Short mmCIF file of C-alpha atoms and ligand atoms in Angstrom, two decimals:
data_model
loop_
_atom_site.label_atom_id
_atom_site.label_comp_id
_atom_site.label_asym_id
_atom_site.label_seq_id
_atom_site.Cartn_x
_atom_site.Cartn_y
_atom_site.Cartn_z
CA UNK A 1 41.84 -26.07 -57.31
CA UNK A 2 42.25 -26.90 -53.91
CA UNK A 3 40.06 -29.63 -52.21
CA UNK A 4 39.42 -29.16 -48.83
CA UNK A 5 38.05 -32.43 -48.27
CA UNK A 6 40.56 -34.40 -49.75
CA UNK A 7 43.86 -32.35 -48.50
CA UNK A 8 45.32 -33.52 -45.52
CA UNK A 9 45.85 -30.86 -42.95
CA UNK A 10 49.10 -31.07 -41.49
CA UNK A 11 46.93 -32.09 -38.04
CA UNK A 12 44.82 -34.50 -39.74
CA UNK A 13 48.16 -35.82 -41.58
CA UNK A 14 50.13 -36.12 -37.90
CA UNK A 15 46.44 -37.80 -36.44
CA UNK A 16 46.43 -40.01 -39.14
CA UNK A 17 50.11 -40.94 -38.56
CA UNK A 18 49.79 -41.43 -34.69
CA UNK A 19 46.22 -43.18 -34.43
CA UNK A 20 44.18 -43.40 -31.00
CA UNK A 21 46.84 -41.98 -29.11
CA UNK A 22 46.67 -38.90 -30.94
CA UNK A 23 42.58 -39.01 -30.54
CA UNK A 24 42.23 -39.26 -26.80
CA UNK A 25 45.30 -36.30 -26.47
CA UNK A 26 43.35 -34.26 -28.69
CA UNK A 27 40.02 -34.65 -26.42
CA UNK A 28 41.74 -34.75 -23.64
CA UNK A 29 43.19 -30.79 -24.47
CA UNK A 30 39.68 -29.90 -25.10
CA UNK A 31 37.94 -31.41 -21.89
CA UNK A 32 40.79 -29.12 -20.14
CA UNK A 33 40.00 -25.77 -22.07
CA UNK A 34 36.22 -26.30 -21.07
CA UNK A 35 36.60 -26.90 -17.74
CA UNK A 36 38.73 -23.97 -17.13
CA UNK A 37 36.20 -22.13 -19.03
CA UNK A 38 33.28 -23.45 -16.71
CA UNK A 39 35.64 -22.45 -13.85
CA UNK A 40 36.40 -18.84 -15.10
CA UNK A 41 32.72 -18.47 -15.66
CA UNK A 42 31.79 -19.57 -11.93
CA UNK A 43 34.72 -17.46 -10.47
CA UNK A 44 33.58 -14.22 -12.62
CA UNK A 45 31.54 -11.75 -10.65
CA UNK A 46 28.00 -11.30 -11.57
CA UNK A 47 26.65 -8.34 -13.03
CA UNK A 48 25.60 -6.20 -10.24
CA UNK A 49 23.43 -3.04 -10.87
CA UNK A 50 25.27 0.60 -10.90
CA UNK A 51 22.80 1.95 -8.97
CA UNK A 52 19.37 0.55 -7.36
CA UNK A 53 16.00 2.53 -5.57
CA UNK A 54 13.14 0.80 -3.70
CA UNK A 55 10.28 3.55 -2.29
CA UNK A 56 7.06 2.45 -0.23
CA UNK A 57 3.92 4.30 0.72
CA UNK A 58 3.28 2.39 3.72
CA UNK A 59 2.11 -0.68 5.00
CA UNK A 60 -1.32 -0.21 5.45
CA UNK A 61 -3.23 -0.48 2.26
CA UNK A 62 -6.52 -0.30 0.71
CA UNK A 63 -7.92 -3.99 0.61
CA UNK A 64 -7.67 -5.97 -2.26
CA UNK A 65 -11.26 -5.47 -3.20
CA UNK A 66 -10.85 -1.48 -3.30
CA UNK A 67 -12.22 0.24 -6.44
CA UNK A 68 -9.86 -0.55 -8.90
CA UNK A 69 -9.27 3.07 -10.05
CA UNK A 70 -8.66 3.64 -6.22
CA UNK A 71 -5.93 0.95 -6.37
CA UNK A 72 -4.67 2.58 -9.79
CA UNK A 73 -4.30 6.02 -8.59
CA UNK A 74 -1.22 4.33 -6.12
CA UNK A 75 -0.06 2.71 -8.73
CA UNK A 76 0.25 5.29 -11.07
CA UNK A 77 1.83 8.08 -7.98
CA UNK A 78 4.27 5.03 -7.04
CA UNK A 79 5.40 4.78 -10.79
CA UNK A 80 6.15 8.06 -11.25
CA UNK A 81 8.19 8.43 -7.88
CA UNK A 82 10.25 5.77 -8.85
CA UNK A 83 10.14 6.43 -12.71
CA UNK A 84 11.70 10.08 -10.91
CA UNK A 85 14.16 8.34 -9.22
CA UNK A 86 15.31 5.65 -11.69
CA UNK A 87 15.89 8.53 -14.10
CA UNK A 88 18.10 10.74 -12.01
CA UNK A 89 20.22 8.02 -10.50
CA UNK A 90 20.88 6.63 -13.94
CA UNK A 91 22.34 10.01 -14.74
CA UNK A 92 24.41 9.94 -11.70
CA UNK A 93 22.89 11.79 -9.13
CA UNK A 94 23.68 11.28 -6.10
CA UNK A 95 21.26 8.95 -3.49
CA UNK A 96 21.05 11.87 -1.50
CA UNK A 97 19.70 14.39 -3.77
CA UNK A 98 17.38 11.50 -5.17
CA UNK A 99 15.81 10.34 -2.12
CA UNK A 100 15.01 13.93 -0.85
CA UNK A 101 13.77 14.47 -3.96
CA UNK A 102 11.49 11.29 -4.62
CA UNK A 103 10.16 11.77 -0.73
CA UNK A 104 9.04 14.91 -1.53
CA UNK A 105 7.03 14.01 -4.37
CA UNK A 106 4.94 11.65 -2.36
CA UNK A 107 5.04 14.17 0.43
CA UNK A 108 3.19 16.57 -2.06
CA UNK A 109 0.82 13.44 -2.76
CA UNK A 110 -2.27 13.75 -0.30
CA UNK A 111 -2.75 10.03 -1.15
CA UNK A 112 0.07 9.36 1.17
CA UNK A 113 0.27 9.85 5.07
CA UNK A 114 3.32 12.49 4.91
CA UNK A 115 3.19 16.36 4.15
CA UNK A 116 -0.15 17.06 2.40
CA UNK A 117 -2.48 13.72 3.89
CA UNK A 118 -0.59 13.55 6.64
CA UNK A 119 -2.88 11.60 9.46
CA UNK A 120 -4.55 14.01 12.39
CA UNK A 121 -3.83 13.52 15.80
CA UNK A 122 -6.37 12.98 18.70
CA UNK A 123 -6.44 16.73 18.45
CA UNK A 124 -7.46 17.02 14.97
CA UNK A 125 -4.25 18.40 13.92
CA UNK A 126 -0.92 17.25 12.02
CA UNK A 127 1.97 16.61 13.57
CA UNK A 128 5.10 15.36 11.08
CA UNK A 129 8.04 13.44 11.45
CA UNK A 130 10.98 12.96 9.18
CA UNK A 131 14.56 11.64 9.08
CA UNK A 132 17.07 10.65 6.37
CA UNK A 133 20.38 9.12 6.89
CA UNK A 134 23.63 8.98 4.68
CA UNK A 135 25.45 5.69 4.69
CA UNK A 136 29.24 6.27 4.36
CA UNK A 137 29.51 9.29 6.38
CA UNK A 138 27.00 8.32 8.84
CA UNK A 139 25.70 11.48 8.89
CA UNK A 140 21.94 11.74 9.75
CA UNK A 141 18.83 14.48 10.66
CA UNK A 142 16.00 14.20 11.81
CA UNK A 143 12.69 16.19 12.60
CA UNK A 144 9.77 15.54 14.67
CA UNK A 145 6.29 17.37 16.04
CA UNK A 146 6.77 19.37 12.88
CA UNK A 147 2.91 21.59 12.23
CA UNK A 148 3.88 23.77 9.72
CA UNK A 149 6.84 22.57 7.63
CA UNK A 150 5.36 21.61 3.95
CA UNK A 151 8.25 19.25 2.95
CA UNK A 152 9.69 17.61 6.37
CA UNK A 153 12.20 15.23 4.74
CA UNK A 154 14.14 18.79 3.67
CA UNK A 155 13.95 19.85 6.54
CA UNK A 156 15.52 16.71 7.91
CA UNK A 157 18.19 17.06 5.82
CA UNK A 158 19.23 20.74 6.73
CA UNK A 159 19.22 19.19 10.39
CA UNK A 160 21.92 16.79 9.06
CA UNK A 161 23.74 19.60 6.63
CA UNK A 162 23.74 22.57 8.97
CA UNK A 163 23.44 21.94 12.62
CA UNK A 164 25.79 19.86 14.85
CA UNK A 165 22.41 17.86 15.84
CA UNK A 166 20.06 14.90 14.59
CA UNK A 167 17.23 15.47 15.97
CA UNK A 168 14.76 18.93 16.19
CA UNK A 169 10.88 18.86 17.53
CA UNK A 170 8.59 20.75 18.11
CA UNK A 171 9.00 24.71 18.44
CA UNK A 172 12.70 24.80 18.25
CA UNK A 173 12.07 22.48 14.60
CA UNK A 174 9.83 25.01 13.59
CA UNK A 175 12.22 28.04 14.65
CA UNK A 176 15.06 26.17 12.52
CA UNK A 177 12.79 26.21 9.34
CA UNK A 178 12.44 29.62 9.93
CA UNK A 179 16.14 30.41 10.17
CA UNK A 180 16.28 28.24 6.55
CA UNK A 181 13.52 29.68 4.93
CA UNK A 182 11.51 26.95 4.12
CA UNK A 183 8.21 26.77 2.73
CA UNK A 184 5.90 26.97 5.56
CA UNK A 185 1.94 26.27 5.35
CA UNK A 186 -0.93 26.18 7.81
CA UNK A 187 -1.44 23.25 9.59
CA UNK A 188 -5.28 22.95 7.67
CA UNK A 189 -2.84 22.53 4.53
CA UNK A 190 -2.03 19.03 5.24
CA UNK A 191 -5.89 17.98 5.93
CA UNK A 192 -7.37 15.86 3.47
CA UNK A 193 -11.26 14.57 3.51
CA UNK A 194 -10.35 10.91 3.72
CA UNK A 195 -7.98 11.39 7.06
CA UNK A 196 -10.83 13.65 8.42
CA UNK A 197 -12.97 10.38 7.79
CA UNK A 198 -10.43 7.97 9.54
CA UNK A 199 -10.18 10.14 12.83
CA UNK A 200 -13.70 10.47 13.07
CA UNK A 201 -14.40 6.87 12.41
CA UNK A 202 -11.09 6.05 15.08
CA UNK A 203 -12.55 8.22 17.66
CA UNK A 204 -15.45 7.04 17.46
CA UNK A 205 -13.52 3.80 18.37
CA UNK A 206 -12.07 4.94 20.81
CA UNK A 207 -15.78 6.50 22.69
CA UNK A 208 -17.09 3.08 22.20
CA UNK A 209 -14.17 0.81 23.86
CA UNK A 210 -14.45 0.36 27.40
CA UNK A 211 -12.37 3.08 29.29
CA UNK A 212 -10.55 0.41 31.41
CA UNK A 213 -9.55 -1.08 27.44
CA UNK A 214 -6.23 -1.43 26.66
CA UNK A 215 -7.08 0.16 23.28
CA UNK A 216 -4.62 2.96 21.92
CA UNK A 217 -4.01 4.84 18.66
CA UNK A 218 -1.72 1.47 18.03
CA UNK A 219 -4.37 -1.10 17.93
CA UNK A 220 -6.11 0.30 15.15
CA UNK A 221 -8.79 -2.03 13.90
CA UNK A 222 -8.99 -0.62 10.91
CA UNK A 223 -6.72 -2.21 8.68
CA UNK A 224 -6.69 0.13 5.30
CA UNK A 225 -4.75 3.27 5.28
CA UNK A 226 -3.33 2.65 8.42
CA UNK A 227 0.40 3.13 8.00
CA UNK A 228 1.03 5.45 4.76
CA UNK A 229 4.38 6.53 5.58
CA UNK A 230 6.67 7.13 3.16
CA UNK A 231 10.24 6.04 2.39
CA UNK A 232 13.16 5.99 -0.51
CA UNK A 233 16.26 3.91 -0.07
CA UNK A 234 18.96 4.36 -3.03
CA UNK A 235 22.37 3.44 -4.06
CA UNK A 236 23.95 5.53 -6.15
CA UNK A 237 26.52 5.50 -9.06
CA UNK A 238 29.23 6.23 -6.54
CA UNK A 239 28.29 3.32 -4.11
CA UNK A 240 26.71 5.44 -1.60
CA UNK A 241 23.19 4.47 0.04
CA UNK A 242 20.75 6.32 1.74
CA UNK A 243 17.76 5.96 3.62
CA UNK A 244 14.84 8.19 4.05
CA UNK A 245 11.28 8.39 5.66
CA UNK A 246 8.65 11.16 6.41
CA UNK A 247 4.92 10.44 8.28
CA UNK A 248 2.01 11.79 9.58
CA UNK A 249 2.50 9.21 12.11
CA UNK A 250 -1.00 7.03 13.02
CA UNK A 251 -4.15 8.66 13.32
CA UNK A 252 -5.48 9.80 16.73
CA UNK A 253 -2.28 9.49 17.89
CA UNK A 254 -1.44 11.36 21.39
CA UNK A 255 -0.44 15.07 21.15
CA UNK A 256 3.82 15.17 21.10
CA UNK A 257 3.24 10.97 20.58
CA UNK A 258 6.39 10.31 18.05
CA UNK A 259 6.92 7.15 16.21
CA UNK A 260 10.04 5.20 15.05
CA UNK A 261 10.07 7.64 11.54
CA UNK A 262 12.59 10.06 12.73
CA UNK A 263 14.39 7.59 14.72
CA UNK A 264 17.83 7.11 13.33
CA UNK A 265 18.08 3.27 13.92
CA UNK A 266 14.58 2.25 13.98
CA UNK A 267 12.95 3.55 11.32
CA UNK A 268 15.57 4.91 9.04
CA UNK A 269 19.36 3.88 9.08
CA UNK A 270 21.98 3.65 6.06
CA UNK A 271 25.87 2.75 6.82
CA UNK A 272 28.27 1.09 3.85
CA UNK A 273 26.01 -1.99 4.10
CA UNK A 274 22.45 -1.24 3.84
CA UNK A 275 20.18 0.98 3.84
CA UNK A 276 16.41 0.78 5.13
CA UNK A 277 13.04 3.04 5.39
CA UNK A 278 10.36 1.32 7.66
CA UNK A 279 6.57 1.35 8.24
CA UNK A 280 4.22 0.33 10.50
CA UNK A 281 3.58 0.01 14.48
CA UNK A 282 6.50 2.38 15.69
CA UNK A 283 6.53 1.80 18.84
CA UNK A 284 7.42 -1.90 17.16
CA UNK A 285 10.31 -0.60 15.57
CA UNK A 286 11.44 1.55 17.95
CA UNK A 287 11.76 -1.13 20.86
CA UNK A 288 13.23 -3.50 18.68
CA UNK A 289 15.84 -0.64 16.70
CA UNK A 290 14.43 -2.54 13.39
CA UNK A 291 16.29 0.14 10.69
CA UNK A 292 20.02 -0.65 12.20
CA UNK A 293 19.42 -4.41 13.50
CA UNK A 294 19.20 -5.37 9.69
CA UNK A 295 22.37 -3.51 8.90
CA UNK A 296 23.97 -5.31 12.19
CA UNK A 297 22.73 -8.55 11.26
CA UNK A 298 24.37 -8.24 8.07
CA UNK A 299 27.54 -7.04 9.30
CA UNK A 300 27.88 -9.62 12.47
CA UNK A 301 26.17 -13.01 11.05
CA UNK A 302 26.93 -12.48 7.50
CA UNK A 303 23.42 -12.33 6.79
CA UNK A 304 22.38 -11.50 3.33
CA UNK A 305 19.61 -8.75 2.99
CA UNK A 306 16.70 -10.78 2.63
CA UNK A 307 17.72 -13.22 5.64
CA UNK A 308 17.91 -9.85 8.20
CA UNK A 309 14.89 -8.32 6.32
CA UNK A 310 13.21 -11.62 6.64
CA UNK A 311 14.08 -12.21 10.41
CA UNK A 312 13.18 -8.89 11.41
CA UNK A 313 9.96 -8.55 10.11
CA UNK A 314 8.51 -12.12 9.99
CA UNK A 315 10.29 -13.34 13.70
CA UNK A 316 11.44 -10.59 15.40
CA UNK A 317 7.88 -8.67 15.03
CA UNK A 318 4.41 -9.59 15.57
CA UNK A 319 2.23 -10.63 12.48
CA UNK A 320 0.76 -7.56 10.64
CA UNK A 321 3.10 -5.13 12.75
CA UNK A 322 4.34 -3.47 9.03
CA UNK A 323 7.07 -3.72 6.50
CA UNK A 324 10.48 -2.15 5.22
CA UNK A 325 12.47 -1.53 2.10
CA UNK A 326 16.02 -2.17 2.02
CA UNK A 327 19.09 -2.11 -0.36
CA UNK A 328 22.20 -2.85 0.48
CA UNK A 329 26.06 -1.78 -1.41
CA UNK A 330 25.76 -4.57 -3.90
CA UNK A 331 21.88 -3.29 -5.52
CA UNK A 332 20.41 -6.27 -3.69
CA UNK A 333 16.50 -5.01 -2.78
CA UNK A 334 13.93 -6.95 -0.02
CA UNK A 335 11.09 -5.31 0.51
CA UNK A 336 9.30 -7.68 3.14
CA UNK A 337 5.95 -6.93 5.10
CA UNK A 338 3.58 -8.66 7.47
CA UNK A 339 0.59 -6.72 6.72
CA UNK A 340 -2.45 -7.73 4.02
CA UNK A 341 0.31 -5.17 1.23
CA UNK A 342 2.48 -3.05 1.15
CA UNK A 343 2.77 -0.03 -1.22
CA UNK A 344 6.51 -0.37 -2.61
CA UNK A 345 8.16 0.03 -6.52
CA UNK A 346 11.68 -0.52 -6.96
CA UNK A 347 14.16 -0.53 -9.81
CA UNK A 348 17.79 -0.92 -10.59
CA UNK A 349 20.52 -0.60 -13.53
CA UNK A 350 19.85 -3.46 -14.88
CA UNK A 351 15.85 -4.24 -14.03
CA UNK A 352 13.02 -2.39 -15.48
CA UNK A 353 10.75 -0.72 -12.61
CA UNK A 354 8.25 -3.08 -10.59
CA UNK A 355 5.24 -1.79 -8.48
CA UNK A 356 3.46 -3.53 -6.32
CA UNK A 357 0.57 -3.21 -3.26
CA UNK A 358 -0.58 -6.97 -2.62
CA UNK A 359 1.82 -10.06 -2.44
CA UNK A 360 0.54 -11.75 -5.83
CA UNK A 361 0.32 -9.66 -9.16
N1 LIG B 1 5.66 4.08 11.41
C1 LIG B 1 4.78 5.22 11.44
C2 LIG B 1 4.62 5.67 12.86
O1 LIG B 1 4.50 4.84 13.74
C3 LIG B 1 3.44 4.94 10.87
C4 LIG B 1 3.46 4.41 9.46
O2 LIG B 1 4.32 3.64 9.09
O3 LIG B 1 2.54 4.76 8.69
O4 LIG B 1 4.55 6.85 13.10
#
């Protein structure tokens, strides 16, 4: 019977012949295989997600000290939107198709300030934005003033798919719908009792301020449910991101006032770098072209997404001004904000979903 500890190897045998030498070769060959191996390992790419979503409901949440099933009933409508669009980008659909489809879910959600809970104007009525932007083609649409157009980010998207155009308002928006057939509903549709409530309490406001004030629709004192706008940005198996966002726009807002929503650089813009969905103060984002600046920062500095999203929202713009989502082609997400929360979820091949309203969970 053999002995294994007892029979020379022929190594041990030649070790045994050659003494130290032999030693410090043989540890010498070994430091050499692990440091290549540490230097494969730090030249290897990291694992980077297949596909990634981020969504928000706005900027302008309930406080923290809301009823907590008040607070829950976001949760739960953010969860499922991005439960909805986890599941169909995992199976390879395309960010496109997703983000239409997980806008319009929280259009249909009158806990949101887009399609159904859409803010009123000074007027008392609803006036809706939406825009959505495709990153590698550049292709974008857009849709504003819209009164009777129950899902305006599909709308938005038929701008971008079947006319020459980005942008429709007003009547000749509502003539296209008509021309595509889609759902239509009266403008009382989109009223809800607690946006009733805000433009009574904002007018109210308004009566009281001085009439030399300063005061507008953008200076809202009222901090909760201010900005509820809605927003999806999604890379897909394919590589391809896309941004989208749909509002009610602020409450007591001018008649034909339009915020930076369904402006393609401001609040909404996707290229082969990033893609981003804004809320807040749009005349903010608008004069400052937020959406595209974080792309361009990327692009010309060699920022990484969280430095542009960073710099945009917490330098560029005022404290409390609003928030964004972004994702950009490698399934990086930054969802920064400068208000008390920020509605938002996100997800990603490789990380389970994540929703959050306040900074600290
Ligand atoms: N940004 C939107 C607007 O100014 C408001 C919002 O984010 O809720 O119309």
């Amino acid at each position: 019977m053999m002995n294994n500890q007892t029979t020379p190897t022929p190594e041990r045998t030649h070790r045994l012949r050659c003494g130290p030498i032999q030693f410090s070769r043989r540890y010498a060959g070994l430091l050499v295989m692990l440091a290549l191996t540490l230097a494969l390992a730090a030249c290897a790419p990291t694992q980077q997600p297949t596909w990634a979503i981020a969504i928000h409901g706005g900027a302008g949440t309930l406080s923290q000290n809301a009823p907590p099933e008040q607070l829950r009933a976001y949760r739960e409508a953010l969860q499922a939107a991005v439960d909805h669009g986890s599941q169909r980008l995992a199976r390879g659909d395309s960010a496109l198709d997703v983000c239409e489809s997980v806008v319009r879910m929280l259009e249909d959600n009158p806990l949101f300030n887009a399609g159904k809970g859409a803010a009123f104007n000074e007027k008392g009525e609803h006036e809706l934005d939406a825009s959505i932007m495709h990153g590698p083609t550049l292709r974008c649409g857009a849709v504003a003033g819209l009164r009777t157009v129950k899902n305006p980010i599909s709308l938005a998207r038929l701008v971008m798919e079947r006319t020459p155009h980005v942008l429709l308002m007003g009547d000749g928006a509502e003539d296209f719908a008509g021309a595509m057939g889609v759902e239509r509903v009266p403008n009382s549709y989109f009223d809800t009792p607690q946006r009733r409530k805000m433009l009574d309490e904002r007018l109210e406001e308004l009566r009281r301020s001085s009439p030399r004030s300063e005061t507008s629709p953008t200076d809202n004192p009222r901090k909760d449910l201010r900005y509820s706008t809605v927003g999806c940005v999604a890379l897909d198996q394919r590589g391809e991101l896309v941004a989208a966002t749909s509002t009610g726009g602020l409450t007591a807002k001018k008649f034909g006032r339009v915020g930076d929503s369904p402006i393609i650089g401001a609040g909404t813009y996707a290229d082969d770098t990033a893609a981003i969905s804004c809320t807040g103060t749009g005349e903010e984002f608008i004069r400052h072209g937020v959406a595209r600046a974080v792309a361009l920062r990327m692009k010309l500095k060699g920022e990484t997404l969280a430095q542009a999203t960073h710099a945009l929202i917490h330098t560029t713009l005022k404290p409390d001004d609003g928030g964004l989502i972004a994702v950009d082609a490698r399934g990086n997400i930054s969802t920064p904000y400068s208000s008390e929360g920020m509605y938002r979820a996100w997800a990603t091949s490789l990380t389970p979903s994540i929703v959050r309203i306040f900074k600290d969970q």
